[in-house]
mmCIF file of C-alpha atoms in Angstrom:
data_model
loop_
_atom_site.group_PDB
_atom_site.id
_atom_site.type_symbol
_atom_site.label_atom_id
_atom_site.label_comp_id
_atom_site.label_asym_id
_atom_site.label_seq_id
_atom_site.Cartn_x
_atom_site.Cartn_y
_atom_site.Cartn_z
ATOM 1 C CA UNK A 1192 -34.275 26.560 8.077
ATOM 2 C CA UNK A 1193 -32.993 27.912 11.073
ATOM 3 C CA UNK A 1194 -31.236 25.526 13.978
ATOM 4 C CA UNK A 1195 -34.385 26.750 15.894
ATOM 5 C CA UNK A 1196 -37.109 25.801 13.527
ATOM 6 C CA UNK A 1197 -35.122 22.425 13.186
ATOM 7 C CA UNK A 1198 -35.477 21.693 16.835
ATOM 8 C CA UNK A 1199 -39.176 22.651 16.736
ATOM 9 C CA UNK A 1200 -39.854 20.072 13.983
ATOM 10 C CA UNK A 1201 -38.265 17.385 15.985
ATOM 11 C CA UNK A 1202 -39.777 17.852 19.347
ATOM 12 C CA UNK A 1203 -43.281 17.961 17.514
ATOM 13 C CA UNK A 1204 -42.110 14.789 14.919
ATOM 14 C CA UNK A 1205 -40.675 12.487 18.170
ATOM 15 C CA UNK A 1206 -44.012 13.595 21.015
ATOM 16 C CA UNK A 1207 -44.852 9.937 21.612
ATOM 17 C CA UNK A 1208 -41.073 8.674 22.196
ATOM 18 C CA UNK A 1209 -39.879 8.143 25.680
ATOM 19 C CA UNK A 1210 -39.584 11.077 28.088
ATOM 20 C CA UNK A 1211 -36.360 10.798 28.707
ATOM 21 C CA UNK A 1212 -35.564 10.876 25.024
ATOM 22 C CA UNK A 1213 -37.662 13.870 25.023
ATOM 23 C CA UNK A 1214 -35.663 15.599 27.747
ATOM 24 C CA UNK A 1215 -32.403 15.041 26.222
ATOM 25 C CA UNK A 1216 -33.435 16.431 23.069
ATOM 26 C CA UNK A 1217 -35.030 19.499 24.536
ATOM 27 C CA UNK A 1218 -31.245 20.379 26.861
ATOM 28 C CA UNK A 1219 -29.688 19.692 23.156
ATOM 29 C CA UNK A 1220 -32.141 22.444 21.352
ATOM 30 C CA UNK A 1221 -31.678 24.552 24.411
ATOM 31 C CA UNK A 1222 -27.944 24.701 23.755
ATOM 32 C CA UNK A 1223 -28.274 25.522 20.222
ATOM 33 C CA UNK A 1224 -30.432 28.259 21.174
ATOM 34 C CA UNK A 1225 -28.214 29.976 23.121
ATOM 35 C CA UNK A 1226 -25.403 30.155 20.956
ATOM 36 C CA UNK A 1227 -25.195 33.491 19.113
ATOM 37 C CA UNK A 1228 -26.752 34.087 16.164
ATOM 38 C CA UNK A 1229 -23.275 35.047 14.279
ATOM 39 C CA UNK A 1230 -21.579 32.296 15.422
ATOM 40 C CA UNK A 1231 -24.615 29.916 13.751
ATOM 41 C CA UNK A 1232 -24.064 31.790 10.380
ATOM 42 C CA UNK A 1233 -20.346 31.415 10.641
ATOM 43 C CA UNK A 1234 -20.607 27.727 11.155
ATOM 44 C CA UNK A 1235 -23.081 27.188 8.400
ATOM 45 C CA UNK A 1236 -21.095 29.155 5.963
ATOM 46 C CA UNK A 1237 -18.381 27.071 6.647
ATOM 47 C CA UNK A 1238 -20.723 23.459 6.178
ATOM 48 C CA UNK A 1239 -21.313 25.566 2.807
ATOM 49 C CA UNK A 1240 -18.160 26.053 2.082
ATOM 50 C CA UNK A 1241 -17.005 22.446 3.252
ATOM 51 C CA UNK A 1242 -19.255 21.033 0.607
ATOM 52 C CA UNK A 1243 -18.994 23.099 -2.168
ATOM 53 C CA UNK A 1244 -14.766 22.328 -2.313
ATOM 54 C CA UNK A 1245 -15.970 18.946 -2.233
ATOM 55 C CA UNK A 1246 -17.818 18.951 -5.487
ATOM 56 C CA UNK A 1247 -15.031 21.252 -7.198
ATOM 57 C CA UNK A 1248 -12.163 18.951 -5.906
ATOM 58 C CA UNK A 1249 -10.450 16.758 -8.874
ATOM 59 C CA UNK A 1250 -12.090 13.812 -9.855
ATOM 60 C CA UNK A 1251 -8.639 12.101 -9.793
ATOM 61 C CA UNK A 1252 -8.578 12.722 -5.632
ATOM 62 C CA UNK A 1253 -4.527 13.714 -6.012
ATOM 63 C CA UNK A 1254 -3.003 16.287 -4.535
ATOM 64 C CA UNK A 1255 -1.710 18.853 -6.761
ATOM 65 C CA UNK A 1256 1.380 19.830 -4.790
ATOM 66 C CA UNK A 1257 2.666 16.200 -3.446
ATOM 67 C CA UNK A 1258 0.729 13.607 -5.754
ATOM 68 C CA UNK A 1259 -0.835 12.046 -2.100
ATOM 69 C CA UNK A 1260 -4.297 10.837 -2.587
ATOM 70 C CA UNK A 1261 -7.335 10.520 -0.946
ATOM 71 C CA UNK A 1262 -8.170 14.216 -1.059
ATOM 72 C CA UNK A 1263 -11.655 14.602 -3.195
ATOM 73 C CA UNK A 1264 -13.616 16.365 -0.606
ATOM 74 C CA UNK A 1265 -10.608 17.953 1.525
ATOM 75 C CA UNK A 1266 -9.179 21.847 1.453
ATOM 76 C CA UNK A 1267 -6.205 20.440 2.696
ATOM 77 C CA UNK A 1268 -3.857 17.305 1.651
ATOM 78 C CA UNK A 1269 -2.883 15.573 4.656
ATOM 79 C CA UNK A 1270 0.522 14.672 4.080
ATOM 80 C CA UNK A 1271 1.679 18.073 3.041
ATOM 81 C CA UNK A 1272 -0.895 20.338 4.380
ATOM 82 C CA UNK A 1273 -0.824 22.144 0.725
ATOM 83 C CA UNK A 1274 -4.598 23.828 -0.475
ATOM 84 C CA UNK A 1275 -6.320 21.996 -3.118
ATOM 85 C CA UNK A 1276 -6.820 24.214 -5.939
ATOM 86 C CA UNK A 1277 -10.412 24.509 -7.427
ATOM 87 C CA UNK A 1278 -10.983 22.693 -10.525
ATOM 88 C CA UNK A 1279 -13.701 24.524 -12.829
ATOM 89 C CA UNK A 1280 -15.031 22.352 -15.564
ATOM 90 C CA UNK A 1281 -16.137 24.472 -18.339
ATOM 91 C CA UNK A 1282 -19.420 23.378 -20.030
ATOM 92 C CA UNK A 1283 -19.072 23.128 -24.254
ATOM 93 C CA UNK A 1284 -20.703 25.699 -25.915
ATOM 94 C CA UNK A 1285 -23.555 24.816 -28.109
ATOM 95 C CA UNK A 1286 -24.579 27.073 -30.928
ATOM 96 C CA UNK A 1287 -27.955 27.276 -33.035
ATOM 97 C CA UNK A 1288 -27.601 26.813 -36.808
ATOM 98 C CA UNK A 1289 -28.109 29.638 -38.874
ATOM 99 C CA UNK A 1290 -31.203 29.704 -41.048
ATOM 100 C CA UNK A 1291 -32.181 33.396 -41.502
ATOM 101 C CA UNK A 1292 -30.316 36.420 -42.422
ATOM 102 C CA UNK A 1293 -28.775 38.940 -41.877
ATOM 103 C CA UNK A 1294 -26.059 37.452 -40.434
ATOM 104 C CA UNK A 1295 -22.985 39.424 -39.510
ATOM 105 C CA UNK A 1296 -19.363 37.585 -39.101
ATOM 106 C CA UNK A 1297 -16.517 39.471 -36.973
ATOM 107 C CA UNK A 1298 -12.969 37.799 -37.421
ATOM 108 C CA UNK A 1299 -10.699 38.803 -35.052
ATOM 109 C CA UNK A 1300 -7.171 38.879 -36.420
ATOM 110 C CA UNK A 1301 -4.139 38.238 -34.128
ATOM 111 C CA UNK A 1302 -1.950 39.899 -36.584
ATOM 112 C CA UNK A 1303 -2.400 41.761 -39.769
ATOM 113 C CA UNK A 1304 -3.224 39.282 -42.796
ATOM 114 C CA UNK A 1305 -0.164 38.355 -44.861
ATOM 115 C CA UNK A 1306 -1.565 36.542 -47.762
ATOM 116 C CA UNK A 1307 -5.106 36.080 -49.012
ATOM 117 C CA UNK A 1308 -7.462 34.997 -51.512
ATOM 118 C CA UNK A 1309 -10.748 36.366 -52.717
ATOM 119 C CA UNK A 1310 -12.884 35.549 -55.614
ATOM 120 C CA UNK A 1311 -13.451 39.347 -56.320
ATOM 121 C CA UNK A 1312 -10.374 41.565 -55.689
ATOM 122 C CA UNK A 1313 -12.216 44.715 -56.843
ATOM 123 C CA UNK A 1314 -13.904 44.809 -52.934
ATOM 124 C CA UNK A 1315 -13.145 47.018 -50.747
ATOM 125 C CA UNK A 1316 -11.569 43.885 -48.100
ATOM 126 C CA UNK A 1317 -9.276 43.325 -51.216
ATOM 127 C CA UNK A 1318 -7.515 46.602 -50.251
ATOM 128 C CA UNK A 1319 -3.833 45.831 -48.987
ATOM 129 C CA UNK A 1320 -3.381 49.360 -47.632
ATOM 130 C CA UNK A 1321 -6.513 48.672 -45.800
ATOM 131 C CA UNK A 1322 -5.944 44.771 -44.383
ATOM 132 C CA UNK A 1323 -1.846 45.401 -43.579
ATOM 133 C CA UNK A 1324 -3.741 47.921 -40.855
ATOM 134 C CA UNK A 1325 -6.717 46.191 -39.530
ATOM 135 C CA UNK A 1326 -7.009 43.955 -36.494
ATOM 136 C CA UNK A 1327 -11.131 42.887 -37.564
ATOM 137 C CA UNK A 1328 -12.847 42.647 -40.082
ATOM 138 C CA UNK A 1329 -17.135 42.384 -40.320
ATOM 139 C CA UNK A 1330 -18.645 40.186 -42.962
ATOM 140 C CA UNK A 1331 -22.404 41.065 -43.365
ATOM 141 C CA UNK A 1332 -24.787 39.034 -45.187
ATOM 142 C CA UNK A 1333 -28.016 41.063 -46.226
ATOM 143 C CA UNK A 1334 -29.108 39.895 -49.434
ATOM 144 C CA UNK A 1335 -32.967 40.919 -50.914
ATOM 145 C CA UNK A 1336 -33.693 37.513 -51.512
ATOM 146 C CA UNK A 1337 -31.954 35.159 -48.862
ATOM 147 C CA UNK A 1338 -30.743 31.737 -50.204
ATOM 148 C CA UNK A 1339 -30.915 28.257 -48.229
ATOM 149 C CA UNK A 1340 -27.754 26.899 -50.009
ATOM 150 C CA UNK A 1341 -25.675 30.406 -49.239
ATOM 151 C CA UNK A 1342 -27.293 29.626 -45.499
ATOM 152 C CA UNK A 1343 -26.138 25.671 -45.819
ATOM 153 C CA UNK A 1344 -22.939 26.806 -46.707
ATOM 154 C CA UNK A 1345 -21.873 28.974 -44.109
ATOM 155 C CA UNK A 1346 -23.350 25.877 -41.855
ATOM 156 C CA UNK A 1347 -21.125 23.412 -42.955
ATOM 157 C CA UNK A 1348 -17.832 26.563 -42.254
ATOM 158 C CA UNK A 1349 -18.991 26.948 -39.513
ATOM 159 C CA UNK A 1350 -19.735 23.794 -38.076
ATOM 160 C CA UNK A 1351 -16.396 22.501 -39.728
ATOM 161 C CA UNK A 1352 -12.946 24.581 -40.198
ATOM 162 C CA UNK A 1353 -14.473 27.773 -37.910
ATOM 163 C CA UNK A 1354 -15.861 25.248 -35.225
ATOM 164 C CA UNK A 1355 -12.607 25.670 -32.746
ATOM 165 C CA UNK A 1356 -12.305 29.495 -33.071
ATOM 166 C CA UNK A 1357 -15.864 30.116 -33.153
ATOM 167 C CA UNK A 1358 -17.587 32.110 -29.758
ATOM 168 C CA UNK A 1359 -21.196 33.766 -28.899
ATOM 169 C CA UNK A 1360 -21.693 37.187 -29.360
ATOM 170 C CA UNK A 1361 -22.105 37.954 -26.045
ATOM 171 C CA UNK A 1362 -18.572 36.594 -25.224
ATOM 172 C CA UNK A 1363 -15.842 39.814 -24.073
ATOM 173 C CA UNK A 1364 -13.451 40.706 -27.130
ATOM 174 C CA UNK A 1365 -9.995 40.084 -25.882
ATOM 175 C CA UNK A 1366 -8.064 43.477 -24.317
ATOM 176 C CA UNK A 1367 -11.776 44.984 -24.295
ATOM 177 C CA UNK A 1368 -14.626 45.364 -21.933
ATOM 178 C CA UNK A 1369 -16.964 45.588 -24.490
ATOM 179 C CA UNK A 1370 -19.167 41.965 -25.485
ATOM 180 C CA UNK A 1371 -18.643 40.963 -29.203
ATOM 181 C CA UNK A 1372 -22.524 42.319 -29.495
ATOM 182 C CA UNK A 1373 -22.134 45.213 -28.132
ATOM 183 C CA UNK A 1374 -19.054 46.439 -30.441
ATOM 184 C CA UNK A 1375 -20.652 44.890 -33.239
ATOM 185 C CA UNK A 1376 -23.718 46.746 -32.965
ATOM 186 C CA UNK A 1377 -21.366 50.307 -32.386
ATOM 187 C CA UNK A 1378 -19.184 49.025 -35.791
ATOM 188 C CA UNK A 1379 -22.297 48.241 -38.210
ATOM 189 C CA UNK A 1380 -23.878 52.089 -36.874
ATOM 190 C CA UNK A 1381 -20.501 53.948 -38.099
ATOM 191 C CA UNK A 1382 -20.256 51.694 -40.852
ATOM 192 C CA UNK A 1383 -23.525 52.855 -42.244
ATOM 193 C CA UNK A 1384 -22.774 56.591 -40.724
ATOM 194 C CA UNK A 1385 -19.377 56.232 -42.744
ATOM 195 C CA UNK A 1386 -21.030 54.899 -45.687
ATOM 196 C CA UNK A 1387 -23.747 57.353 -46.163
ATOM 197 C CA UNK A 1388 -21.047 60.236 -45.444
ATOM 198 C CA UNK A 1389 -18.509 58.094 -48.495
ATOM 199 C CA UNK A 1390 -20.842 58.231 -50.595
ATOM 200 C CA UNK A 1391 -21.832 61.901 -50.811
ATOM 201 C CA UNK A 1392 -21.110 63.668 -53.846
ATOM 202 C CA UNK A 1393 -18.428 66.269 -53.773
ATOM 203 C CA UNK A 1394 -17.313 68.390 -56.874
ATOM 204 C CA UNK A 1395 -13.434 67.744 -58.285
ATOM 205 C CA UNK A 1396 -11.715 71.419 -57.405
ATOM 206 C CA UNK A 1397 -9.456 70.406 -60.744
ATOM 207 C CA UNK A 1398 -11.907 69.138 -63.464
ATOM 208 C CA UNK A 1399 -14.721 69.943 -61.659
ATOM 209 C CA UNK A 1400 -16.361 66.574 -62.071
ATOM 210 C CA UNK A 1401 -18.661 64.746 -59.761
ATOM 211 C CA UNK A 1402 -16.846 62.235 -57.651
ATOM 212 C CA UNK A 1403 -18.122 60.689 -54.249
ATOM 213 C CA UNK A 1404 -16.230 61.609 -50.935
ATOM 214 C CA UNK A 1405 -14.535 58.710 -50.389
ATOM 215 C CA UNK A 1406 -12.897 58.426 -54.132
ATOM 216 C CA UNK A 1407 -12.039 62.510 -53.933
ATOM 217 C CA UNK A 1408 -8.486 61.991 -52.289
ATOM 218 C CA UNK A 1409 -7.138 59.098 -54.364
ATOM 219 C CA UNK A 1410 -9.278 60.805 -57.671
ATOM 220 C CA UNK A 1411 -7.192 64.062 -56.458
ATOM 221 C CA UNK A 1412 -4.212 62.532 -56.723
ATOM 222 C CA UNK A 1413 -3.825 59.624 -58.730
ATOM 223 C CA UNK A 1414 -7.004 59.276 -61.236
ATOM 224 C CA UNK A 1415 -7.863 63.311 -61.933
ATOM 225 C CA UNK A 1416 -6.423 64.286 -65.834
ATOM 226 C CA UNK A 1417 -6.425 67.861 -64.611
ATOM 227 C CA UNK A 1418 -3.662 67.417 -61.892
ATOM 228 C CA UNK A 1419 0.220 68.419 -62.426
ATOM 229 C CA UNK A 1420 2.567 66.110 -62.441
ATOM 230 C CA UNK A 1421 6.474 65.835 -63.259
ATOM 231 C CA UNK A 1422 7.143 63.737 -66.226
ATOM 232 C CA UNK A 1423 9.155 61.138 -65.461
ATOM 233 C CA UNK A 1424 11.595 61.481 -68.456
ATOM 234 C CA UNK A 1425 12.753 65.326 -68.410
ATOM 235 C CA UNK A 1426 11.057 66.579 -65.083
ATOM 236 C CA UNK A 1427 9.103 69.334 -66.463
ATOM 237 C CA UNK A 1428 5.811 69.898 -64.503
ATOM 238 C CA UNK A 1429 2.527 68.975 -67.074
ATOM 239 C CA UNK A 1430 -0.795 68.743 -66.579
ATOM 240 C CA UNK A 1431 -1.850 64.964 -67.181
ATOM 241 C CA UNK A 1432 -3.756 65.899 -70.134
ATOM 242 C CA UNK A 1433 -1.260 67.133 -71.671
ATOM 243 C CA UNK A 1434 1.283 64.425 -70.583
ATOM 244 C CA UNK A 1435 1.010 62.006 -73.765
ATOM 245 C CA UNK A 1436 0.795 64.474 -76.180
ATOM 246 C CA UNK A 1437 4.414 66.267 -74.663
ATOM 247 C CA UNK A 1438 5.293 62.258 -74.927
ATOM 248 C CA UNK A 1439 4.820 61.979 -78.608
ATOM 249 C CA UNK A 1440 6.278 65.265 -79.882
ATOM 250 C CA UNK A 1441 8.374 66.842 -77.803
ATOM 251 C CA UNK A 1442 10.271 65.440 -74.565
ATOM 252 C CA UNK A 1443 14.261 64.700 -75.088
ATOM 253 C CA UNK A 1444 14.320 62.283 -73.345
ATOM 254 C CA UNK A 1445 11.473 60.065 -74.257
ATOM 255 C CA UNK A 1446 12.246 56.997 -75.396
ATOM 256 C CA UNK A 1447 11.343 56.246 -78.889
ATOM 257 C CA UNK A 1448 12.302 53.308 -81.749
ATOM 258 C CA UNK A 1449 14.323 53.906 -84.505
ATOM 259 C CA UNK A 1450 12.370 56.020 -86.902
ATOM 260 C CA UNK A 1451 14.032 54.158 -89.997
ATOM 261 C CA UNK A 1452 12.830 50.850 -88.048
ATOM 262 C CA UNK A 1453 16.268 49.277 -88.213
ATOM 263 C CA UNK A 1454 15.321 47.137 -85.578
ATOM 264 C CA UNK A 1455 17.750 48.949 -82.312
ATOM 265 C CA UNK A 1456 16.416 49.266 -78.750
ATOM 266 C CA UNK A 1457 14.746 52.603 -78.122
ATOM 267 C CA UNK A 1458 16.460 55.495 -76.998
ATOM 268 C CA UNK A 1459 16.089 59.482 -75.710
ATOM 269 C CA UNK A 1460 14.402 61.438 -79.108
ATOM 270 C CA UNK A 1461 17.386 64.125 -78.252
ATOM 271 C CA UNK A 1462 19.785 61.068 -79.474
ATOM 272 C CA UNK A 1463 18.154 60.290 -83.119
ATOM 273 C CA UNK A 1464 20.621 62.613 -85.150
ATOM 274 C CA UNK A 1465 23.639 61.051 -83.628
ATOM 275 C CA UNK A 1466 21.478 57.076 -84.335
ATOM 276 C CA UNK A 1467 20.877 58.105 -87.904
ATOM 277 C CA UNK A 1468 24.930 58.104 -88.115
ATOM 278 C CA UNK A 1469 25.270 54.834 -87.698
ATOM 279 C CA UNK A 1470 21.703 53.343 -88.328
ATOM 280 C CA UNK A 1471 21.880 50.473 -91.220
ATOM 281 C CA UNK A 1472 19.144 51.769 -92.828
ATOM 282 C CA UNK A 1473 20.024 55.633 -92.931
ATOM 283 C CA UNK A 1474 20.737 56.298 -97.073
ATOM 284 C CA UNK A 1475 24.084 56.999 -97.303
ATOM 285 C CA UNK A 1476 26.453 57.783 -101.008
ATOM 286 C CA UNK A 1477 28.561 55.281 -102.813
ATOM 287 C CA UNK A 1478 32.635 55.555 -101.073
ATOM 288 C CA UNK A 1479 33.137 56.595 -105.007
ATOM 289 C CA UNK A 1480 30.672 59.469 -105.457
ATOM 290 C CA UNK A 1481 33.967 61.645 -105.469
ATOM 291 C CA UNK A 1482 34.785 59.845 -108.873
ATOM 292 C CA UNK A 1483 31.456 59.893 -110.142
ATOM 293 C CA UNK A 1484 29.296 57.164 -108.646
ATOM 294 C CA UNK A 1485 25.940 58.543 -107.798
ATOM 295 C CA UNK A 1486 24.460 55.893 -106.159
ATOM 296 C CA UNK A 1487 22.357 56.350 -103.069
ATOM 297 C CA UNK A 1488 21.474 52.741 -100.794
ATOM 298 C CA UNK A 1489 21.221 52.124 -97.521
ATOM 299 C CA UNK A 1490 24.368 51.643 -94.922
ATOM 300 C CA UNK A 1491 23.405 47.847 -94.577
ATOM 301 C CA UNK A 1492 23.413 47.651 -98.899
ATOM 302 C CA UNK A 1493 26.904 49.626 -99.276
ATOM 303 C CA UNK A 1494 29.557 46.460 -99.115
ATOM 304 C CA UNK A 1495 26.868 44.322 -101.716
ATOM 305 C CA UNK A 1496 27.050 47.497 -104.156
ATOM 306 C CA UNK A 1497 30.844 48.195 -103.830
ATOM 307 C CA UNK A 1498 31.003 43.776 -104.862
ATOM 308 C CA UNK A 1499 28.649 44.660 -107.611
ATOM 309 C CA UNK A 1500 29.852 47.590 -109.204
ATOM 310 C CA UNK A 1501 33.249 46.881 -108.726
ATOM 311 C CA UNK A 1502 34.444 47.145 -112.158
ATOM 312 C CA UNK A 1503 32.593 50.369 -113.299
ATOM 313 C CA UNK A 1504 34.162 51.730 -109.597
ATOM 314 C CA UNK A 1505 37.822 50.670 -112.054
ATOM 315 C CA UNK A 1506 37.210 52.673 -115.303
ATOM 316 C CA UNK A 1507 36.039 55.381 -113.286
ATOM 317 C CA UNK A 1508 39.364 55.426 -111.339
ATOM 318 C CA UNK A 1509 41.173 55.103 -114.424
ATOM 319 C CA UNK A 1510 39.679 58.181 -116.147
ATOM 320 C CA UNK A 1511 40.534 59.934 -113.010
ATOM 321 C CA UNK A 1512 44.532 58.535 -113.396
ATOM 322 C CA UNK A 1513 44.575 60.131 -116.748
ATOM 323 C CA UNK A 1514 43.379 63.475 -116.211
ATOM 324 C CA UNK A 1515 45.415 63.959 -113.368
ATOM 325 C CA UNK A 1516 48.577 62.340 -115.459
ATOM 326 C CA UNK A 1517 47.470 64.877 -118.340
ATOM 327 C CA UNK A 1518 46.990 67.916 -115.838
ATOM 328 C CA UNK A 1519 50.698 67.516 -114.568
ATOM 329 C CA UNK A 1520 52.626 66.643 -117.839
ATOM 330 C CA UNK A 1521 51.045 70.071 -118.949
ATOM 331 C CA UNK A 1522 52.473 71.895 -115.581
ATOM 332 C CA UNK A 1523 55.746 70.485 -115.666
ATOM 333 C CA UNK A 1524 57.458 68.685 -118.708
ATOM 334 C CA UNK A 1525 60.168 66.425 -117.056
ATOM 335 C CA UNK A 1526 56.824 64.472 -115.636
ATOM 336 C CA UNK A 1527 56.001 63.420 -119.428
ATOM 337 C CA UNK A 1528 59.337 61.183 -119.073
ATOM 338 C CA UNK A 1529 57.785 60.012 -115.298
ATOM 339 C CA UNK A 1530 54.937 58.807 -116.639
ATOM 340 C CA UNK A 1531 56.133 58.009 -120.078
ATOM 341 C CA UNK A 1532 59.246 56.084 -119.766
ATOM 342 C CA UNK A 1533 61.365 54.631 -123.068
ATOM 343 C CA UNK A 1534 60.570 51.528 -123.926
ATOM 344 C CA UNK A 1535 63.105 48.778 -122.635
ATOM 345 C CA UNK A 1536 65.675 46.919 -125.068
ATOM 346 C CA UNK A 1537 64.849 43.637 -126.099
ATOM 347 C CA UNK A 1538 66.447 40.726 -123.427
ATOM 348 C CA UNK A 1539 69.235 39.427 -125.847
ATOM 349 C CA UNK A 1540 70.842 42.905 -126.276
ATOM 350 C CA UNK A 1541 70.888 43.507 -122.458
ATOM 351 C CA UNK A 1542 72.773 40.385 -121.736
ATOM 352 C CA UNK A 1543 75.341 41.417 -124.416
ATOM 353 C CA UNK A 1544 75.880 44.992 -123.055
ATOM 354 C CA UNK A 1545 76.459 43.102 -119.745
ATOM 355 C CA UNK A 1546 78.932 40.871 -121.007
ATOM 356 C CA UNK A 1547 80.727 43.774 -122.549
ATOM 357 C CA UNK A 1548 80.469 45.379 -119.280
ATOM 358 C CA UNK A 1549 82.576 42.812 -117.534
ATOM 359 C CA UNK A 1550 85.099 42.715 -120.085
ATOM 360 C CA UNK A 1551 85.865 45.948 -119.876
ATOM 361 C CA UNK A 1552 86.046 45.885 -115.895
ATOM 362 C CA UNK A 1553 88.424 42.626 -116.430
ATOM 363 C CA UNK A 1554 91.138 44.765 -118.564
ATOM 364 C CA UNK A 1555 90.761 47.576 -116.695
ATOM 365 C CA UNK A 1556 92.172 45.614 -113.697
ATOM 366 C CA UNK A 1557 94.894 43.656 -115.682
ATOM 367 C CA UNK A 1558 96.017 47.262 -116.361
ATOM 368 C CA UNK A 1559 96.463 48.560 -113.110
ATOM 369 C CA UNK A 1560 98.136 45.210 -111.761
ATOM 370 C CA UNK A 1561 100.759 45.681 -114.418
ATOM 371 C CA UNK A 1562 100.716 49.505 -113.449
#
């Protein structure tokens, strides 16, 4: 009501008080009426304003610039003459359990996830490429046949661990104008748009298979048998059909295992001929084949048969003495006295001979003295 109306009320509420009463109150209402009507909205804006800092002054009544108190319903302290700031109390939010579906769940992520776990890594969220890149990710629940414990559950997370970060959907997403409904509502629609386009079927341009639009690039490149691709043992461009089969047969540089399965690491198929000369189980001759051993074993057998067959290795070295010894003396006859030799005296008869010898050396220097 108006300062006008207000005087009306009270001349017509007071009519039977004293007159002079009366007349005082009518000069007061006759003041009020004069004053301009800006000047009477300026002065109850400011009774407005006067009680509104009053109920959003601190509770404590201190003053937030010198600590004086006694200022609950003041704009300014009077010790320092500093404003009051406003103190806004905001009201807990309260949120309705869930008990119907679908329900849709947007987690905003300050910063790419790092580490995660998931019960079924073959979904699409289980992507790495796809989560070191993505700043939110939508959780939909739209089963056929909706379950009360699936419903309980995501209760008790989110009336437990989620309870702190949890806010409305028609809260603002932070660094975006947009409500939390509002860019739901835009993701699910090019979600489904996205979907219905992934799932087309497009035609492989290499093996001409059938393959939906979103598996084409990675099928393309990683998955298709008819693509080319540079083995990674000799370089040689192969189509990936053909890959294993250049593998098993003919690359140098495959690695393969000893073919004789002597037990070595595997090495490059272009090294096998220079393995097999060393390999312990490559069949190699007996070290006396030249004199007439034939035997054949294996490189790992050869010092066992040399201990074994050491004897017969003897008489066939001594045939081989004897028809060398017997090929010579018939070249060249002063060998027959080489490698026949007179027999030696008996013992007794060589000491005597050297007896005689130094009797004869004794005179022979008796002589020349007496020379």
């Amino acid at each position: 009501l108006s300062p006008v109306c207000l005087g009306s009320l009270r001349r017509a509420a007071n009519a039977d008080d004293e007159p002079e009463e009366d007349q005082a109150k009518d000069d007061e209402e006759q003041e009020i009426e004069e004053q301009p009507e800006a000047e009477v909205a300026e002065v109850a804006d400011k009774e407005q304003e006067d009680v509104e800092m009053a109920d959003k002054t601190p509770a404590t009544g201190i003053c937030t610039a010198c600590g004086a108190p006694g200022v609950e319903s003041r704009k300014f302290c009077g010790e320092c003459g500093a404003k009051q700031g406003v103190i806004v109390v905001q009201k807990k939010e309260t949120f309705e359990r869930i008990s119907e579906s679908p329900v849709w769940l947007v987690l905003v992520l300050k910063k790419p996830l790092e580490k995660f776990y998931a019960t079924d890594v073959d979904t699409t969220i289980c992507n790495k490429d796809l989560l070191e890149k993505s700043s939110m990710i939508v959780l939909g629940y739209r089963p056929k046949m909706p379950s009360a414990e699936h419903l309980k559950s995501l209760n008790q997370v989110l009336e437990g661990p989620w309870k702190e970060i949890r806010t409305k959907a028609e809260s603002k997403i932070a660094e975006s104008p947009y409500s939390l409904k509002k860019t739901l509502h835009y993701l699910v629609k090019m979600h489904v748009r996205q979907d219905v386009s992934d799932n087309t079927i497009e035609i492989c341009p290499q093996c001409e298979g059938k393959i939906k639009r979103m598996d084409l690039e990675r099928h393309m490149t990683k998955e298709c048998i008819m693509r080319k691709e540079e083995c990674p043992y000799c370089g040689e461009v192969f189509v990936m059909k053909m890959m294993d089969e250049h593998h098993e047969t003919d690359c140098p540089s495959f690695p393969i295992p000893c073919p004789q399965k002597c037990g070595i690491a595997k090495f490059p198929r272009s090294q096998v001929e220079e393995h097999y000369k060393v390999c312990k189980n490559t069949i190699v001759s007996c070290n006396f084949d030249s004199l007439g051993c034939d035997a054949q074993v294996k490189r790992r057998e050869i010092v066992r048969h040399m201990r074994e067959r050491a004897v017969d290795h003897v008489q066939l070295l001594k045939k081989r003495l004897k028809l060398v010894t017997d090929y010579l003396q018939s070249n060249d006859k002063d060998l027959v006295q080489v490698f026949n030799p007179p027999t030696p005296p008996p013992a007794e008869v060589v000491d005597a001979e050297e007896d005689g010898d130094e009797v004869s050396k004794e005179t022979m220097e008796i002589e020349k003295e007496q020379q």
